[in-house]
Coordinates of N, CA and C in Angstrom, one line a residue:
Q1 N -20.2 5.9 -1.3 CA -19.4 5.6 -0.2 C -18.1 4.9 -0.6
V2 N -17.0 5.5 -0.3 CA -15.7 4.9 -0.7 C -15.4 3.8 0.2
Q3 N -15.0 2.7 -0.4 CA -14.5 1.5 0.4 C -13.2 1.0 -0.2
L4 N -12.3 0.7 0.7 CA -11.0 0.1 0.4 C -10.9 -1.2 1.2
V5 N -10.7 -2.3 0.5 CA -10.7 -3.6 1.2 C -9.4 -4.3 0.9
E6 N -8.5 -4.5 1.9 CA -7.3 -5.2 1.7 C -7.4 -6.7 1.9
S7 N -6.6 -7.4 1.2 CA -6.5 -8.8 1.3 C -5.1 -9.3 1.0
G8 N -4.8 -10.6 1.3 CA -3.5 -11.2 0.9 C -2.5 -11.3 2.0
G9 N -2.9 -10.8 3.2 CA -1.9 -10.9 4.3 C -1.9 -12.3 4.8
G10 N -0.9 -12.6 5.7 CA -0.8 -13.9 6.3 C 0.5 -14.1 7.0
L11 N 0.8 -15.3 7.3 CA 2.1 -15.7 7.9 C 3.0 -16.3 6.9
V12 N 4.3 -15.7 6.9 CA 5.3 -16.2 6.0 C 6.6 -16.2 6.6
Q13 N 7.5 -17.1 6.2 CA 8.8 -17.2 6.7 C 9.7 -16.1 6.2
A14 N 10.7 -15.7 6.9 CA 11.7 -14.7 6.5 C 12.2 -15.1 5.1
G15 N 12.3 -14.2 4.2 CA 12.8 -14.5 2.8 C 11.7 -14.8 1.9
G16 N 10.5 -15.0 2.4 CA 9.4 -15.3 1.5 C 8.7 -14.1 0.9
S17 N 7.6 -14.4 0.2 CA 6.9 -13.3 -0.5 C 5.4 -13.4 -0.2
L18 N 4.8 -12.2 -0.4 CA 3.4 -12.1 -0.3 C 2.9 -11.0 -1.3
R19 N 1.7 -11.1 -1.8 CA 1.1 -10.0 -2.6 C -0.1 -9.5 -1.9
L20 N -0.2 -8.3 -1.5 CA -1.4 -7.7 -1.0 C -2.2 -7.1 -2.1
S21 N -3.5 -7.1 -1.9 CA -4.4 -6.4 -2.8 C -5.3 -5.5 -2.1
C22 N -5.7 -4.5 -2.8 CA -6.7 -3.5 -2.2 C -7.7 -3.2 -3.2
A23 N -9.0 -3.7 -3.0 CA -10.1 -3.5 -3.9 C -10.8 -2.2 -3.5
A24 N -10.9 -1.3 -4.5 CA -11.5 0.0 -4.2 C -12.9 0.1 -4.9
S25 N -13.8 0.8 -4.3 CA -15.1 1.1 -4.8 C -15.6 2.4 -4.3
G26 N -16.6 3.0 -5.0 CA -17.3 4.2 -4.5 C -16.9 5.5 -5.1
R27 N -15.7 5.5 -5.8 CA -15.4 6.7 -6.6 C -14.4 6.2 -7.7
T28 N -14.1 7.1 -8.7 CA -13.4 6.7 -9.8 C -11.9 6.4 -9.4
F29 N -11.6 5.1 -9.4 CA -10.3 4.6 -8.9 C -9.2 5.3 -9.6
S30 N -9.3 5.4 -11.0 CA -8.2 5.9 -11.8 C -7.9 7.3 -11.6
S31 N -8.8 8.0 -10.9 CA -8.5 9.5 -10.7 C -7.7 9.8 -9.5
Y32 N -7.3 8.8 -8.7 CA -6.7 9.1 -7.4 C -5.4 8.3 -7.3
A33 N -4.5 9.0 -6.5 CA -3.3 8.3 -6.1 C -3.6 7.3 -5.0
M34 N -2.7 6.3 -4.9 CA -2.9 5.3 -3.9 C -1.6 5.1 -3.1
G35 N -1.8 4.6 -1.9 CA -0.6 4.3 -1.1 C -0.8 3.1 -0.2
W36 N 0.3 2.6 0.3 CA 0.4 1.6 1.3 C 1.1 2.1 2.5
F37 N 0.5 1.8 3.7 CA 1.1 2.2 4.9 C 1.1 0.9 5.8
R38 N 1.9 1.0 6.9 CA 1.9 -0.2 7.8 C 2.1 0.3 9.3
Q39 N 1.6 -0.5 10.2 CA 1.7 -0.1 11.6 C 2.0 -1.4 12.4
A40 N 3.2 -1.4 13.0 CA 3.6 -2.5 13.8 C 3.2 -2.3 15.3
P41 N 3.0 -3.3 16.1 CA 2.6 -3.1 17.4 C 3.5 -2.2 18.2
G42 N 2.9 -1.2 18.9 CA 3.6 -0.2 19.7 C 4.3 0.8 18.9
K43 N 4.1 0.9 17.6 CA 4.8 1.9 16.7 C 3.7 2.7 16.0
E44 N 4.2 3.8 15.5 CA 3.3 4.7 14.7 C 3.2 4.1 13.3
R45 N 2.1 4.5 12.6 CA 1.9 4.1 11.2 C 3.0 4.8 10.4
E46 N 3.5 4.0 9.4 CA 4.5 4.5 8.6 C 4.2 4.3 7.1
F47 N 4.7 5.2 6.3 CA 4.6 5.1 4.9 C 5.4 3.9 4.3
V48 N 4.8 3.2 3.4 CA 5.5 2.1 2.7 C 5.8 2.4 1.2
A49 N 4.7 2.8 0.5 CA 4.8 3.0 -0.9 C 3.6 3.8 -1.4
A50 N 3.8 4.5 -2.6 CA 2.7 5.2 -3.2 C 2.8 5.2 -4.7
I51 N 1.7 5.4 -5.3 CA 1.7 5.3 -6.8 C 0.7 6.4 -7.3
N52 N 1.0 7.1 -8.4 CA 0.2 8.1 -8.9 C -1.0 7.5 -9.6
W53 N -1.9 8.3 -10.2 CA -3.2 7.9 -10.7 C -3.0 6.9 -11.8
N54 N -2.0 7.0 -12.7 CA -1.9 6.1 -13.8 C -0.7 5.1 -13.7
G55 N -0.1 5.1 -12.5 CA 1.0 4.2 -12.3 C 2.4 4.6 -12.9
D56 N 2.5 5.8 -13.4 CA 3.7 6.2 -14.0 C 4.8 6.6 -13.0
S57 N 4.3 7.0 -11.8 CA 5.2 7.4 -10.7 C 5.0 6.5 -9.5
T58 N 6.1 6.0 -8.9 CA 6.0 5.3 -7.7 C 7.1 5.8 -6.7
Y59 N 6.8 5.6 -5.4 CA 7.6 6.1 -4.4 C 7.7 5.0 -3.3
Y60 N 8.8 4.9 -2.7 CA 9.0 3.8 -1.6 C 9.8 4.4 -0.4
A61 N 9.4 3.8 0.7 CA 10.2 4.0 1.9 C 11.6 3.3 1.7
D62 N 12.6 3.9 2.3 CA 14.0 3.3 2.1 C 14.0 1.9 2.6
S63 N 13.2 1.6 3.6 CA 13.3 0.3 4.3 C 12.7 -0.8 3.4
V64 N 12.0 -0.5 2.3 CA 11.4 -1.5 1.5 C 11.9 -1.4 0.0
K65 N 12.6 -0.4 -0.3 CA 13.1 -0.1 -1.7 C 13.9 -1.3 -2.1
G66 N 13.5 -1.8 -3.3 CA 14.2 -2.9 -3.9 C 13.6 -4.3 -3.5
R67 N 12.7 -4.3 -2.5 CA 12.1 -5.5 -2.1 C 10.6 -5.5 -2.4
F68 N 9.9 -4.4 -2.3 CA 8.5 -4.2 -2.5 C 8.2 -3.5 -3.8
T69 N 7.1 -3.9 -4.4 CA 6.7 -3.2 -5.7 C 5.2 -2.9 -5.6
I70 N 4.9 -1.6 -5.7 CA 3.5 -1.1 -5.8 C 3.1 -1.1 -7.2
S71 N 1.8 -1.5 -7.5 CA 1.3 -1.4 -8.8 C -0.2 -1.3 -8.7
R72 N -0.8 -0.9 -9.8 CA -2.3 -0.8 -9.8 C -2.9 -1.3 -11.2
D73 N -4.1 -1.7 -11.1 CA -4.8 -2.1 -12.3 C -6.1 -1.3 -12.3
N74 N -6.1 -0.2 -13.1 CA -7.3 0.7 -13.0 C -8.5 0.0 -13.7
A75 N -8.3 -0.9 -14.5 CA -9.5 -1.6 -15.1 C -10.2 -2.5 -14.1
K76 N -9.4 -2.9 -13.0 CA -10.0 -3.8 -12.0 C -10.2 -3.0 -10.7
N77 N -9.9 -1.7 -10.7 CA -10.0 -0.9 -9.5 C -9.3 -1.5 -8.3
T78 N -8.1 -2.0 -8.6 CA -7.3 -2.7 -7.6 C -5.9 -2.2 -7.5
L79 N -5.4 -2.1 -6.2 CA -4.0 -1.7 -5.9 C -3.3 -3.0 -5.4
Y80 N -2.0 -3.1 -5.7 CA -1.3 -4.2 -5.3 C 0.0 -3.8 -4.6
L81 N 0.5 -4.7 -3.7 CA 1.8 -4.5 -3.1 C 2.5 -5.9 -3.2
R82 N 3.5 -6.0 -4.0 CA 4.3 -7.3 -4.0 C 5.4 -7.1 -3.1
M83 N 5.5 -8.1 -2.2 CA 6.6 -8.0 -1.1 C 7.5 -9.2 -1.2
N84 N 8.7 -9.0 -1.5 CA 9.7 -10.0 -1.6 C 10.7 -9.9 -0.5
S85 N 11.5 -11.0 -0.3 CA 12.6 -11.0 0.7 C 12.1 -10.4 2.0
L86 N 11.0 -10.9 2.5 CA 10.4 -10.4 3.7 C 11.3 -10.6 4.9
K87 N 11.2 -9.7 5.8 CA 12.0 -9.7 7.0 C 11.1 -9.7 8.2
P88 N 11.5 -10.2 9.4 CA 10.6 -10.1 10.6 C 10.2 -8.7 10.9
E89 N 11.1 -7.7 10.6 CA 10.7 -6.3 10.8 C 9.6 -5.8 9.9
D90 N 9.2 -6.5 8.9 CA 8.1 -6.1 8.0 C 6.8 -6.5 8.7
T91 N 6.8 -7.2 9.8 CA 5.6 -7.6 10.4 C 4.8 -6.4 10.9
A92 N 3.5 -6.3 10.4 CA 2.7 -5.2 10.7 C 1.3 -5.4 10.1
V93 N 0.4 -4.5 10.5 CA -0.9 -4.4 9.8 C -0.6 -3.4 8.6
Y94 N -1.0 -3.9 7.4 CA -0.8 -3.1 6.2 C -2.1 -2.5 5.8
Y95 N -2.1 -1.2 5.5 CA -3.3 -0.4 5.1 C -3.1 0.2 3.7
C96 N -4.1 0.2 2.9 CA -4.1 0.9 1.7 C -4.9 2.2 1.9
A97 N -4.6 3.2 1.1 CA -5.2 4.5 1.2 C -5.3 5.2 -0.1
S98 N -6.3 6.0 -0.3 CA -6.7 6.7 -1.5 C -6.6 8.2 -1.3
G99 N -6.1 8.9 -2.3 CA -6.0 10.3 -2.1 C -5.6 11.1 -3.3
V100 N -5.1 12.3 -3.1 CA -4.8 13.2 -4.3 C -3.4 13.7 -4.1
Q101 N -2.8 14.2 -5.1 CA -1.5 14.8 -5.1 C -1.7 16.3 -5.2
D102 N -1.2 17.1 -4.2 CA -1.5 18.5 -4.1 C -0.5 19.2 -5.0
A103 N -0.6 20.5 -5.0 CA 0.2 21.4 -6.0 C 1.7 21.2 -5.7
S104 N 2.0 20.9 -4.5 CA 3.4 20.8 -4.1 C 4.0 19.4 -4.4
G105 N 3.1 18.5 -4.9 CA 3.5 17.1 -5.2 C 3.3 16.2 -4.0
E106 N 2.9 16.7 -2.9 CA 2.6 15.8 -1.7 C 1.3 15.1 -1.9
Y107 N 1.2 13.8 -1.4 CA 0.0 13.1 -1.5 C -0.8 13.3 -0.2
E108 N -2.1 13.5 -0.3 CA -2.9 13.6 0.9 C -4.0 12.6 0.7
Y109 N -4.1 11.7 1.8 CA -5.0 10.6 1.7 C -6.3 10.9 2.5
D110 N -7.4 10.5 2.0 CA -8.7 10.8 2.7 C -9.5 9.6 3.0
Y111 N -9.1 8.4 2.4 CA -9.8 7.2 2.7 C -8.8 6.1 3.0
W112 N -9.2 5.2 3.9 CA -8.3 4.2 4.4 C -9.0 2.8 4.5
G113 N -8.3 1.8 4.2 CA -8.9 0.5 4.4 C -8.8 0.0 5.9
Q114 N -9.3 -1.2 6.1 CA -9.3 -1.7 7.5 C -8.0 -2.4 7.9
G115 N -7.2 -2.7 6.9 CA -5.9 -3.3 7.2 C -5.9 -4.8 7.0
T116 N -4.7 -5.4 6.7 CA -4.5 -6.8 6.6 C -3.2 -7.1 7.4
Q117 N -3.2 -8.2 8.2 CA -2.0 -8.5 9.0 C -1.0 -9.3 8.2
V118 N 0.2 -8.8 8.3 CA 1.4 -9.6 7.7 C 2.3 -9.9 8.8
T119 N 2.6 -11.2 9.0 CA 3.5 -11.7 10.0 C 4.6 -12.4 9.4
V120 N 5.9 -12.0 9.6 CA 7.0 -12.7 9.1 C 7.8 -13.3 10.2
S121 N 7.9 -14.6 10.1 CA 8.6 -15.4 11.2 C 10.1 -15.6 10.8
S122 N 10.9 -15.6 11.8 CA 12.4 -15.7 11.6 C 12.8 -17.2 11.6

């Protein structure tokens, strides 16, 4: 049974930083791409960042590029999201996801965590 458990969320002032973690279990972590998504109240879930199986390739939403960094430690089966220069509009529940990269290069996610709340005060 695949499990993804996020942690590290909390309340932070604008301009501050947080590091989210996602602990994975149930299948070979290093074989899968990983991603972070977020959902703010009243809005649809949106893509934040993704990383390929070995960390060589990363992708970011324009809204977080230059402020957020996705990384992974395959020895620890853990995904990270370092968030700097946080803004009130970054407030959301953040979810990690595990999946594969298809032949066209698109990532398809099949497992999701339960989410961790990030609140940025102005």
